[in-house]
Coordinates of C-alpha atoms and ligand atoms in Angstrom, one line a residue:
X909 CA -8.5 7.1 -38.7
X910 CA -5.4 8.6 -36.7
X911 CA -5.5 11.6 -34.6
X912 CA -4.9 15.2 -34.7
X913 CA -1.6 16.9 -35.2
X914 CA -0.3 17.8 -31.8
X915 CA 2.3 20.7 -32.1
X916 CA 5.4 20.6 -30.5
X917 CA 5.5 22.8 -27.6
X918 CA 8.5 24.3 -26.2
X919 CA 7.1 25.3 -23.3
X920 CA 10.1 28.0 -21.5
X921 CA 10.3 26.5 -18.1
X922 CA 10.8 28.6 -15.0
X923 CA 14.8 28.4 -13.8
X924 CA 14.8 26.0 -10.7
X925 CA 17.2 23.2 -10.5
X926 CA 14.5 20.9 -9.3
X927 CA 13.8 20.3 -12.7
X928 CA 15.7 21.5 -15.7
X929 CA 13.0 22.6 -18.5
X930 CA 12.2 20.1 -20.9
X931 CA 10.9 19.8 -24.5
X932 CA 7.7 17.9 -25.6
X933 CA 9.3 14.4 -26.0
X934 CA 9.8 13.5 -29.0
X935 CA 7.0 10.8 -29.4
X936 CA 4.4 13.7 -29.1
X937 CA 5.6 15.3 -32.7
X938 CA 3.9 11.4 -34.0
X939 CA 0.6 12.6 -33.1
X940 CA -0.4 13.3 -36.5
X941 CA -3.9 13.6 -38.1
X942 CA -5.4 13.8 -41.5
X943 CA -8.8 14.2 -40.4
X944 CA -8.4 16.5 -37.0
X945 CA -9.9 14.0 -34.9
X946 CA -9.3 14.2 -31.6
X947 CA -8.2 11.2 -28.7
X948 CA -10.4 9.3 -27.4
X949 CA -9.1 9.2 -23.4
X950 CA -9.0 7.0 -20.4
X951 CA -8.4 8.2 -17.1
X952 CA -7.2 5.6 -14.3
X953 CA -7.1 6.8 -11.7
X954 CA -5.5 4.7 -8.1
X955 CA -5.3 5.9 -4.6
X956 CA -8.0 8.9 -2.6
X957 CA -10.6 10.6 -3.0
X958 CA -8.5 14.1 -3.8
X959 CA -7.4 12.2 -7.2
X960 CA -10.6 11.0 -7.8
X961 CA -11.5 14.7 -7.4
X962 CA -8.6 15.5 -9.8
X963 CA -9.6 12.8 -12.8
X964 CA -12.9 14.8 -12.6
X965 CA -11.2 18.1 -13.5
X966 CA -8.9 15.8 -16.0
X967 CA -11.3 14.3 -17.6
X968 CA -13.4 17.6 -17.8
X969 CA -11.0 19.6 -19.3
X970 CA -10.5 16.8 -21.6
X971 CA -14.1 17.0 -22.8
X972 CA -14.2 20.8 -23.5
X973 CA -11.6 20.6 -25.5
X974 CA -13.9 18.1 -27.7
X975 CA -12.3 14.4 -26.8
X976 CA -14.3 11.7 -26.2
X977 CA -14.3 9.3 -23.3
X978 CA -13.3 5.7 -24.5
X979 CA -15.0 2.7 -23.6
X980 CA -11.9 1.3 -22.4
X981 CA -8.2 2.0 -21.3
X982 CA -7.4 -0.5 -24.1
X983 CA -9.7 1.5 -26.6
X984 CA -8.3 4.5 -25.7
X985 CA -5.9 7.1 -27.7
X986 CA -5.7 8.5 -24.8
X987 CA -4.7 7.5 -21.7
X988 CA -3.9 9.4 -17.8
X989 CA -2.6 7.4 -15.1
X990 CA -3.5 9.3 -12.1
X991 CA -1.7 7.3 -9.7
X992 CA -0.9 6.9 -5.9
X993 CA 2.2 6.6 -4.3
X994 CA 0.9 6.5 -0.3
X995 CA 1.9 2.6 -0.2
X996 CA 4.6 0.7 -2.5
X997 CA 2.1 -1.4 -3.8
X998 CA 0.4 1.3 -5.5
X999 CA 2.7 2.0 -7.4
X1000 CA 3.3 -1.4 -8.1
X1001 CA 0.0 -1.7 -9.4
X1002 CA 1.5 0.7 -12.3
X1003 CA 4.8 -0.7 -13.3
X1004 CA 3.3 -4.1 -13.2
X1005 CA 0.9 -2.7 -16.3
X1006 CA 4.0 -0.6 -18.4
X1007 CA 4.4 -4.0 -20.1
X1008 CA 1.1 -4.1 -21.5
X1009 CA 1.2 -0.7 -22.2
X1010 CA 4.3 -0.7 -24.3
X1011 CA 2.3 -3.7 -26.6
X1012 CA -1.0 -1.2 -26.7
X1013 CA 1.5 1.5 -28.2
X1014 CA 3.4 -1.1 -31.1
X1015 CA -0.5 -2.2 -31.7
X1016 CA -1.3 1.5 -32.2
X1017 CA 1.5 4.1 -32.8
X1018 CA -1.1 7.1 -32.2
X1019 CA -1.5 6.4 -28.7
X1020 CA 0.2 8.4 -25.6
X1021 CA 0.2 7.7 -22.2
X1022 CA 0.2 10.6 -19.6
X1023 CA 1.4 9.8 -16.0
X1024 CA 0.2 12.2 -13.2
X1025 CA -0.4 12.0 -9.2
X1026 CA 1.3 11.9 -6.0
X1027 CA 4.1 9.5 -8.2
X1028 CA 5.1 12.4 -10.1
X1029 CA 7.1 14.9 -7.6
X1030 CA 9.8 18.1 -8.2
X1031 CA 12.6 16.0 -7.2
X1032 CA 12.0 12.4 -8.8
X1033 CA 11.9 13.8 -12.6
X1034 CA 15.0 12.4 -13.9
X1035 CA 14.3 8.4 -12.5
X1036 CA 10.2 8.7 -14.4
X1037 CA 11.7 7.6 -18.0
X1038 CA 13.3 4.7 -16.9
X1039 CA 10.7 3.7 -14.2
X1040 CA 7.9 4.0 -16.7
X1041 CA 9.3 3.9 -19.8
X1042 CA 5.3 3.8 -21.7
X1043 CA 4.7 7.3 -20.5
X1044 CA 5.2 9.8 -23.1
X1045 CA 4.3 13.3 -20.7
X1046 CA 4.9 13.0 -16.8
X1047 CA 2.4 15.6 -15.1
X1048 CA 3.1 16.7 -11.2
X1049 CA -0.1 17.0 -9.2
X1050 CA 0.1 21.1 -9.4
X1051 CA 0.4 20.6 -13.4
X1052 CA -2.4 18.7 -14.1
X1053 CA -4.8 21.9 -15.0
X1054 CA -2.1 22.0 -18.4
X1055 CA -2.9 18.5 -19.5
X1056 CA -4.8 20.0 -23.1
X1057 CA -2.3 22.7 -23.3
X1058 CA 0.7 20.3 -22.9
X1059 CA -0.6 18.1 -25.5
X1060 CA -1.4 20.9 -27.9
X1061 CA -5.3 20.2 -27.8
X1062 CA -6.1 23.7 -26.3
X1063 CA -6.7 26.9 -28.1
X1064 CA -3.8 29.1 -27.2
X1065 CA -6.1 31.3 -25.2
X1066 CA -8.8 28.6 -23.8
X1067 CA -8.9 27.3 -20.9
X1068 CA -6.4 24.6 -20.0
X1069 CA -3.9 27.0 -21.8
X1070 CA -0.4 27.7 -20.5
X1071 CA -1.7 31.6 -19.0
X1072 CA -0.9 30.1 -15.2
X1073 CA 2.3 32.0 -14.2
X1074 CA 5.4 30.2 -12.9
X1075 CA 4.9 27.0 -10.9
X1076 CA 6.6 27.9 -6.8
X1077 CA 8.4 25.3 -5.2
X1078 CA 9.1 24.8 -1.1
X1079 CA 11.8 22.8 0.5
X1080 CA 10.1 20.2 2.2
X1081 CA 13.0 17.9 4.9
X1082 CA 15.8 17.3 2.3
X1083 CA 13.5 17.5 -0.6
X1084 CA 12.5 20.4 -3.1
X1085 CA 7.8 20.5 -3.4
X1086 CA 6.2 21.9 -6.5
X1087 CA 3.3 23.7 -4.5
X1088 CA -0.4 23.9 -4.7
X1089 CA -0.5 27.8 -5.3
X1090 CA -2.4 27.8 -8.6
X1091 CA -4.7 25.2 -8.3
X1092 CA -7.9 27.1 -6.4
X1093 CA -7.7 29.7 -9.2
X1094 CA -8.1 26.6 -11.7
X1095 CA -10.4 25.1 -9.6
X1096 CA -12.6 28.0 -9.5
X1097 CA -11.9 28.5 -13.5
X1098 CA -12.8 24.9 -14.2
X1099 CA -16.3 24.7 -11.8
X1100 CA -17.3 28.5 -13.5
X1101 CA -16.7 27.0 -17.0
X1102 CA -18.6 23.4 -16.4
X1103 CA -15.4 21.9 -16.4
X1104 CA -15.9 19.0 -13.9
X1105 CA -16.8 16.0 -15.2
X1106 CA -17.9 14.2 -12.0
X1107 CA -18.3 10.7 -12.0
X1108 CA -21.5 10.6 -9.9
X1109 CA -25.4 12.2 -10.0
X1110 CA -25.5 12.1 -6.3
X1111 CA -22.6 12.5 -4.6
X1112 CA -19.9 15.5 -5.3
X1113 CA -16.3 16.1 -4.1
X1114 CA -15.3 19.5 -3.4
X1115 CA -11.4 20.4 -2.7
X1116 CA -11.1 22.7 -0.3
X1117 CA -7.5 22.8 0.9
X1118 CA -4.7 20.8 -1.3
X1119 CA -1.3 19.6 -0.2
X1120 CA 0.2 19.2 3.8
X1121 CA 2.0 20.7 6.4
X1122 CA 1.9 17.9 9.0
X1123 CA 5.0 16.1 9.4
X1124 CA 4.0 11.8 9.5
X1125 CA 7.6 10.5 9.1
X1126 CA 6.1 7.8 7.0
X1127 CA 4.0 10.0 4.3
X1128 CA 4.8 11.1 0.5
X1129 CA 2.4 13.7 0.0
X1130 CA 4.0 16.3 1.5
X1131 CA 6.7 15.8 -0.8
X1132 CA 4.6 15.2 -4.1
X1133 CA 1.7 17.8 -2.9
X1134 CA 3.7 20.7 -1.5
X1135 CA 2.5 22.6 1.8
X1136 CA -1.3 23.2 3.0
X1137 CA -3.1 25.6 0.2
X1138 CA -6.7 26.4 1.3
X1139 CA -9.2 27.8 -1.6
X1140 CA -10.9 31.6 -1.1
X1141 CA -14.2 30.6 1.0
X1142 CA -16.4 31.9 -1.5
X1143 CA -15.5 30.0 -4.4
X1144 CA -16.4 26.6 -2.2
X1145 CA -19.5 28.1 -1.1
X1146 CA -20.5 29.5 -4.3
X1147 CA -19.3 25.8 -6.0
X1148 CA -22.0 24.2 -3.0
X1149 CA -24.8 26.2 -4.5
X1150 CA -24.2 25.4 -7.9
X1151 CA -23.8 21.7 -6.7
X1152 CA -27.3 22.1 -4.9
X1153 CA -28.4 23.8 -8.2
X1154 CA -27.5 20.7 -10.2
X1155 CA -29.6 18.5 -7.5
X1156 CA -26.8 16.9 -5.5
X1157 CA -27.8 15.8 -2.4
X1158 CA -24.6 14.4 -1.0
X1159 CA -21.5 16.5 -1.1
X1160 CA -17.7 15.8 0.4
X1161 CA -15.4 18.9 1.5
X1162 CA -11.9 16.7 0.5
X1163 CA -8.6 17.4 1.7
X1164 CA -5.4 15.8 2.6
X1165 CA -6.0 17.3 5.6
X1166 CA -9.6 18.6 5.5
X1167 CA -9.9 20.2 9.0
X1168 CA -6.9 22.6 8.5
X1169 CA -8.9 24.3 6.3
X1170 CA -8.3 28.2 6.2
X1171 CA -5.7 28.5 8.6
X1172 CA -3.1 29.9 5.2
X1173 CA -5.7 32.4 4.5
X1174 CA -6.1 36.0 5.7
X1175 CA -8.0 37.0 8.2
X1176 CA -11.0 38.8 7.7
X1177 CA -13.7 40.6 9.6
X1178 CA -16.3 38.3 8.7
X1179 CA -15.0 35.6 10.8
X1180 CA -14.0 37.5 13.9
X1181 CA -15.7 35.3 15.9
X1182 CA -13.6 32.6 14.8
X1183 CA -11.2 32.5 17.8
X1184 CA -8.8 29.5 18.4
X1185 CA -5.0 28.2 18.9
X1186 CA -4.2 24.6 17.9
X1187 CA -3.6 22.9 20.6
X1188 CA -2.0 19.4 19.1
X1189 CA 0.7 19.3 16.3
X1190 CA 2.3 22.7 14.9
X1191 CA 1.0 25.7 17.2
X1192 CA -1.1 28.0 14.7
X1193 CA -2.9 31.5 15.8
X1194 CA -6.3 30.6 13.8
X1195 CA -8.0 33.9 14.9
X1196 CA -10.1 35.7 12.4
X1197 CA -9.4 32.9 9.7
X1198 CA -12.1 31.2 7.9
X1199 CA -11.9 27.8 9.2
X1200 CA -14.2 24.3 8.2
X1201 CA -16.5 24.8 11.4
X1202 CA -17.3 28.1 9.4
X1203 CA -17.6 26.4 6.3
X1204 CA -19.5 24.0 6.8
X1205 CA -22.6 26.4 8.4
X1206 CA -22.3 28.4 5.4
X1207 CA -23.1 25.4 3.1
X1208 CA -25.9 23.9 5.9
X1209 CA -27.6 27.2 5.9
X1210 CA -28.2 27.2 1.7
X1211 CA -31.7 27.0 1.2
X1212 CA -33.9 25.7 -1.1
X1213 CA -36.8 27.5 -2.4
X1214 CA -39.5 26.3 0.1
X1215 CA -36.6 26.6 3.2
X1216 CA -35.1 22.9 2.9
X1217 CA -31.5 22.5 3.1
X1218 CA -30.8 22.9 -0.2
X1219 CA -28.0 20.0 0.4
X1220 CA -29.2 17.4 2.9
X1221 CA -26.0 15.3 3.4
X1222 CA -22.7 17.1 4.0
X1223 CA -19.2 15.3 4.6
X1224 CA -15.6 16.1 4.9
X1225 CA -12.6 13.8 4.7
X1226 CA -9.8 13.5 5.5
X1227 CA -9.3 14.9 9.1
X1228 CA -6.3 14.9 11.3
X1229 CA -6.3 15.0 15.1
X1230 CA -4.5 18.2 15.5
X1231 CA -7.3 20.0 13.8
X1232 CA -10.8 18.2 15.5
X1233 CA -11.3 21.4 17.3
X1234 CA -14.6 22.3 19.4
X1235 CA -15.8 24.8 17.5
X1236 CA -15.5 22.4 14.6
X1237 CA -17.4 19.3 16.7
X1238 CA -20.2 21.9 18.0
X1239 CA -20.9 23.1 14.2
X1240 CA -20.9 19.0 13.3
X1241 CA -23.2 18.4 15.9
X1242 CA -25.8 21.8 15.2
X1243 CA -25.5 21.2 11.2
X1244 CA -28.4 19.3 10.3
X1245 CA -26.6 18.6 7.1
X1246 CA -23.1 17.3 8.6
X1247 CA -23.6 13.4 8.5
X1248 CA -23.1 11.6 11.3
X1249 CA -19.7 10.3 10.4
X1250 CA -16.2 10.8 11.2
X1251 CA -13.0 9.4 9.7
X1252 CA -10.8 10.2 12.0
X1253 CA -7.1 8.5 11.0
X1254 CA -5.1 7.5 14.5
X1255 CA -2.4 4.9 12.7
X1256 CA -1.1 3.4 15.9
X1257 CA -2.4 2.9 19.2
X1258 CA 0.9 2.9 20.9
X1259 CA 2.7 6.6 21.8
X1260 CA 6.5 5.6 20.9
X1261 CA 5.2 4.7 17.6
X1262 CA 3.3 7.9 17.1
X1263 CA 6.2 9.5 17.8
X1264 CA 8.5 7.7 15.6
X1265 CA 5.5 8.4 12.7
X1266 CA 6.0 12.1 13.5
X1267 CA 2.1 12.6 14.4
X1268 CA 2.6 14.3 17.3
X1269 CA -0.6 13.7 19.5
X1270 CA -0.9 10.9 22.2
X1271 CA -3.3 8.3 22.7
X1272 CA -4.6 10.0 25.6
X1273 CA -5.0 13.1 23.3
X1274 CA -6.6 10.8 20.8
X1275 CA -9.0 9.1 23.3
X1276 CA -10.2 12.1 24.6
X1277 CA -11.2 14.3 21.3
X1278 CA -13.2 10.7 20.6
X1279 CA -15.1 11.2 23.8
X1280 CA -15.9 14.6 22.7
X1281 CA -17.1 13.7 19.9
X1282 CA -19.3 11.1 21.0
X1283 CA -20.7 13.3 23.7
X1284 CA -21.7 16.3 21.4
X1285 CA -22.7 13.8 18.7
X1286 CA -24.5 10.0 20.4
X1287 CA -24.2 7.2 17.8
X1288 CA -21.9 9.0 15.5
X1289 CA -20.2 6.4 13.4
X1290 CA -16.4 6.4 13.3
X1291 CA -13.5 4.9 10.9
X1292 CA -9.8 5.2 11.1
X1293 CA -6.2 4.3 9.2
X1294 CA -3.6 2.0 10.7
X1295 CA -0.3 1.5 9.6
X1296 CA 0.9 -2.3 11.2
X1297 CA 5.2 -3.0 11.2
X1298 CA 6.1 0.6 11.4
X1299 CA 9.6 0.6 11.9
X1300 CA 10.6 -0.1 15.6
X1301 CA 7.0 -1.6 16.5
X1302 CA 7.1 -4.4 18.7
X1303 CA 4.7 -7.3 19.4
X1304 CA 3.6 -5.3 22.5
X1305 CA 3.6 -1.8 20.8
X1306 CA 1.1 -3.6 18.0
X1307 CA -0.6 -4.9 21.2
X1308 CA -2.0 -1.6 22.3
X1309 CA -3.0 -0.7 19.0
X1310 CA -5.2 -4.4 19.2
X1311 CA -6.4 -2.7 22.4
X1312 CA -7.1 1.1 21.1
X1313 CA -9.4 -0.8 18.4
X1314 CA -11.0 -2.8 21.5
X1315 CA -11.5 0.4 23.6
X1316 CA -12.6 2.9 20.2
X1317 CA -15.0 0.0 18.6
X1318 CA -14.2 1.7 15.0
X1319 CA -17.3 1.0 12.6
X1320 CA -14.3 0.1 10.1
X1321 CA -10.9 0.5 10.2
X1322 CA -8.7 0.6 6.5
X1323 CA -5.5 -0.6 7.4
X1324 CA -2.0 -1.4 5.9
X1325 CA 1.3 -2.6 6.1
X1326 CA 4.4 0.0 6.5
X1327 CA 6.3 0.2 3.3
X1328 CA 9.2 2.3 3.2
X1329 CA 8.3 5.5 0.9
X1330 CA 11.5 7.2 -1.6
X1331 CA 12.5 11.1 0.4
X1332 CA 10.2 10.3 3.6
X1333 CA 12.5 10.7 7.2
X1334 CA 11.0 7.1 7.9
X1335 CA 12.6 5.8 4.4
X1336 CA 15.9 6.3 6.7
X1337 CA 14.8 4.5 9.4
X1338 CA 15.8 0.7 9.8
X1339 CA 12.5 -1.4 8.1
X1340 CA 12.8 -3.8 11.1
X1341 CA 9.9 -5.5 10.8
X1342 CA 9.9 -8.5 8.7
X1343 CA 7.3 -8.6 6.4
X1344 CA 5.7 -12.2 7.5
X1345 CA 5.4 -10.5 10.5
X1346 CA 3.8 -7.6 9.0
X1347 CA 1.4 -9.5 7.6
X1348 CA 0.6 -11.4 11.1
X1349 CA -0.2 -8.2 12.6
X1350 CA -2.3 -7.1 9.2
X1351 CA -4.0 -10.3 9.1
X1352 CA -4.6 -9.8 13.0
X1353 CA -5.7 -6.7 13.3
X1354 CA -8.4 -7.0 10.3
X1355 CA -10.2 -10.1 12.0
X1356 CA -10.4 -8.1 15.3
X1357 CA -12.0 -5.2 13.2
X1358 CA -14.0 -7.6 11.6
X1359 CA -15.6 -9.3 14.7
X1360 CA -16.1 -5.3 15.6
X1361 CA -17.3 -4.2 12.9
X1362 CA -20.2 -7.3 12.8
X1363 CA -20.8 -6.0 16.4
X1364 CA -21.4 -2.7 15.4
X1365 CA -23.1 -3.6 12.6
X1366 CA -25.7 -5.8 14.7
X1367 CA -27.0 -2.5 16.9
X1368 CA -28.2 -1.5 13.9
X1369 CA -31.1 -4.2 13.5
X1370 CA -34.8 -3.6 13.2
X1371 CA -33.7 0.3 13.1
X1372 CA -35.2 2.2 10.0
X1373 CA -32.1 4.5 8.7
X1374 CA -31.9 6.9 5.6
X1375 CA -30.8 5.8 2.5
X1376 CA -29.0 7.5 -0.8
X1377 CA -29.2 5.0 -3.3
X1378 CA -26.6 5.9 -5.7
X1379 CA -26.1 2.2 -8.0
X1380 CA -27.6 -1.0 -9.0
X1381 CA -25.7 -4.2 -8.2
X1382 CA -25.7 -7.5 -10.1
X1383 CA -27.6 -10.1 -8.0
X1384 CA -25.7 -12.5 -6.3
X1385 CA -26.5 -15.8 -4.2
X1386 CA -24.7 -14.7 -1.6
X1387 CA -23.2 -11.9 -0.2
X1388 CA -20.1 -10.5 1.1
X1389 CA -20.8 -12.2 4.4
X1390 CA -21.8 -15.5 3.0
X1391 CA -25.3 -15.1 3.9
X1392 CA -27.6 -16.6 1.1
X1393 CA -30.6 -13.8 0.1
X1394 CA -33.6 -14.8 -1.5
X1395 CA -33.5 -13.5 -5.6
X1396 CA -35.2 -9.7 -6.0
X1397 CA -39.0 -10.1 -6.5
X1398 CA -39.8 -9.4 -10.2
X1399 CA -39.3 -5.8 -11.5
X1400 CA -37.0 -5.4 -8.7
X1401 CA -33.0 -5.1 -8.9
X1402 CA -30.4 -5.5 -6.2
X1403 CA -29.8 -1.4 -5.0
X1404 CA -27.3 -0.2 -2.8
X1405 CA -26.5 3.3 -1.4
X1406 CA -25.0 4.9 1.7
X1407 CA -26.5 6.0 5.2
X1408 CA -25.8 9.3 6.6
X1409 CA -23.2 7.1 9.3
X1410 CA -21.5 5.9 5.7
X1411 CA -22.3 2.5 6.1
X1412 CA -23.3 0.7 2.8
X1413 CA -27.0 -0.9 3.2
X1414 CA -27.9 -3.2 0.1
X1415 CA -31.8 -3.1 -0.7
X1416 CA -34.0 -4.3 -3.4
X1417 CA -36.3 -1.9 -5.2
X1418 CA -36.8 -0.5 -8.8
X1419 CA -34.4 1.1 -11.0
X1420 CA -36.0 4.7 -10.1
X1421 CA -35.2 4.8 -6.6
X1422 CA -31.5 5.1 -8.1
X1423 CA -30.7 9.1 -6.9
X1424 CA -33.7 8.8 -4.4
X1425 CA -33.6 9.0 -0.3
X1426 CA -35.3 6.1 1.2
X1427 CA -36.0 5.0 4.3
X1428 CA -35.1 1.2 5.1
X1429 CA -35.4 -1.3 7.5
X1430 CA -32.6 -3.1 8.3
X1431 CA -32.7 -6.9 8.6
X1432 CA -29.0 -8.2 8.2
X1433 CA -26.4 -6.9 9.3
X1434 CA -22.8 -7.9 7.9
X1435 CA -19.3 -6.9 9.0
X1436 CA -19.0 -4.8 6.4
X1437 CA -22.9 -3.9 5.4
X1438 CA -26.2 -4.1 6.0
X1439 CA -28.8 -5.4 4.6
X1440 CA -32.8 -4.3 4.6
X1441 CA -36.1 -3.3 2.9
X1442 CA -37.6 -0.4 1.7
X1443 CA -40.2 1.2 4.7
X1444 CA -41.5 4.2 3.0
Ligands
LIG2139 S1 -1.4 14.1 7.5 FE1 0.3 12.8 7.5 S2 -0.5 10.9 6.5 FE2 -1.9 12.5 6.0 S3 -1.3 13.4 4.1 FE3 -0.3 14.6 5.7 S4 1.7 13.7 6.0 FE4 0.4 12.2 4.9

């Protein structure tokens, strides 16, 4: 069988020298068919939540335009790379599989590989080809609503088609940003026509704001995601209902920077009462502007039929200092909804290295919106980022961020080693920190967390806490911690799901408490999970 004809499309490309237009490359006018039928796809997708968030609308658009979803990457006809460009090694993770690509293609001639995410930027074009020489269509981040269209699977007028007007662009330091502009009017187009195919039954993303303003010297996605672009309030409340419609009963607001939410929109009357000056970062006059606080009492006052929230667990991610505002911490702590969970990304614990990372807040400034939290909200549980052998950090600067993890007791903390990142101010800055060293300091800093973490994880024994479960996982002698647990009684299987404080709790139970909220009693705790059995 091989696959349907794909025209080619000489798509006219708006005149901006950050890209000169291109046509369809060549190995596209191969895709031919006798029997019209279509690619099977694969989406991989690497790096956050916003591109798992994207692969949904992806692979979505790719299933009402009649593909089918292949078993396999290596089954595919098919395949997206979404990929990640945050840290070097993502995008390692990519090159290092062109090779095996490039056989998959001389196995099977029909098959094209599209490459999209924060890898694909306005001003890197020209070095994709020879970087990734399996990729047969490079896709920017604010393209990927034309996947069908640019590979001639879309009906001229359907959805997916080319009808999205000119992409803008935004100098961002030296570099030139495609920008977010179009994407909450495809957003909004692909959630009214059913064209999300999310990956879960339980839990949902929800963009609300794409791209970033702030100014971290070490960061890419300002470059590959253009400025802040915040979706019209309605659409995300209207998306909510339809979510609670559908029976989710744990939803995420996602952005890159999910608390700046609204401050690009107009103001309206509506939100008068929304009063407020940012106070850390870029100044911003936030009066009158729909903002997240806002948001998320809209969504925590939809109710069900018989006056139950009509979606119990509510989350955002990812926030950023400057934007933790009170009015934002009162509606987290009076929203029954709004889990008690915070990831709250610091990256250092030592001020000259904030400054030198561009994130322009203080430890001191840090420390204290953490107090506010925990004041307005007791036993909220809190995660971070850290970035270890940023460029100028010393053995005493990497000491104080030791001691910010001593003095915060973060329920986890994700960390990383600094790798320099192509256009970013901190790619110009001397990489003085030798990598052994850097991984010292990682090593370091994760069995600090980790001795934390188990701490934190210990106050949580004989409690009874709510659980999602959302999968089933295959039983194993022992667990992550290397604690042996007795074999699931007969009937039952090994379950896992998330509390409302995020923390994974693994249970035993039957298959149809997958989707259900339980209540469970926790009898292990782990650095990383907990462990426990089913109360009610
Ligand atoms: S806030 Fe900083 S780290 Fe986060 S996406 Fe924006 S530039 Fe990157």
């Amino acid at each position: 069988m091989t696959l349907r004809q794909l025209p080619v499309l000489d798509v006219p490309r708006p005149a901006v020298s950050a890209r000169p237009p291109t046509a369809a490359p060549a190995s596209l006018t191969e895709f031919v068919t006798d029997d019209l039928a279509l690619p099977r796809f694969h989406v991989w997708t690497l790096g956050c939540q916003m591109n798992k968030s994207d692969s949904e609308e992806m692979a979505g658009a790719l299933l009402a335009a009649g593909c089918a979803e292949a078993a396999s990457l290596e089954s595919a006809e098919l395949i997206v790379i979404n990929t990640c460009a945050i840290r070097e090694a993502a995008e390692h993770k990519v090159i290092g599989r062109m090779g095996a690509l490039s056989r998959l293609k001389a196995g099977n001639p029909a098959l094209r590989v599209v490459m999209t995410g924060c890898s694909v930027r306005a001003d890197n074009a020209a070095a994709l080809g020879r970087r990734y020489p399996a990729v047969d269509l490079f896709l920017r981040p604010d393209e990927e609503p034309e996947l069908v269209a640019r590979l001639g699977l879309a009906s001229p007028t359907g959805p997916g088609s080319l009808g999205r007007g000119a992409p803008s662009y935004q100098r961002v330091g030296r570099s030139l940003a495609a920008t977010a502009e179009r994407l909450p009017a495809d957003r909004a187009a692909a959630v009214g026509e059913g064209r999300v195919a999310r990956s879960s039954l339980t839990h949902a993303w929800i963009p609300i704001i794409y791209g970033c303003d702030k100014t971290c010297t070490y960061c890419i996605v300002p470059f590959s995601r253009g400025p802040e672009r915040s979706r019209p309030f309605d659409d995300i409340v209207e998306e909510a209902r339809a979510l609670a419609r559908a029976g989710y009963q744990d939803v995420t607001l996602l952005g890159q920077n999910v608390n700046s939410y609204g401050h690009d929109l107009p103001p309206e009357p509506r939100f008068a009462d929304v009063r407020g000056k940012r106070t850390l970062g870029r100044r911003l006059d936030l009066d009158g502007k729909p903002d997240i606080a806002a948001l998320l009492r809209a969504i925590d006052s939809i109710g069900t039929a018989d006056g139950e929230r009509a979606i119990p667990r509510l989350r955002f991610i990812t926030s950023h200092p400057w934007d933790l505002t009170d009015p934002l911490i009162a509606a987290m702590a009076e929203c029954a909804s709004v889990c008690e969970h915070l990831h709250l990304p610091v990256q250092a614990g030592d001020d000259a290295v904030l400054r030198r990372m561009g994130r322009q807040y203080t430890v001191e400034s840090y420390l204290a919106l953490v107090e506010r939290l925990r004041a307005a909200i007791p036993g909220i549980s809190l995660t971070t980022d850290v970035i270890v052998g940023f460029c100028g950090e010393t053995d005493a600067h990497f000491e104080r961020t030791l001691d910010l993890l001593r003095t915060v007791r973060y329920d986890q903390v994700f960390a990383a080693a600094f790798s320099p990142r192509p256009v970013t101010p901190a790619a110009r800055l001397p990489d003085d920190v030798p990598l052994a060293e850097k991984k010292r300091r990682l090593q370091a800093l994760l069995e600090l967390q980790e001795e934390i973490g188990l701490e934190r994880n210990r106050e949580w024994m004989g409690r009874s806490t709510e659980v999602l479960v959302d999968e089933v996982r295959p039983q194993r002698s022992h667990e992550h911690d290397g604690e042996t647990r007795s074999p699931a009684k007969p009937g039952q299987l090994r379950l896992a799901g998330r509390n409302r404080e995020n923390k994974l709790v693994h249970l035993d139970g039957a298959q149809e408490l997958v989707g259900a909220r339980v209540r469970v009693r926790v009898e292990h705790a782990g650095p990383y999970a907990l462990v426990g059995s089913l109360t009610a």
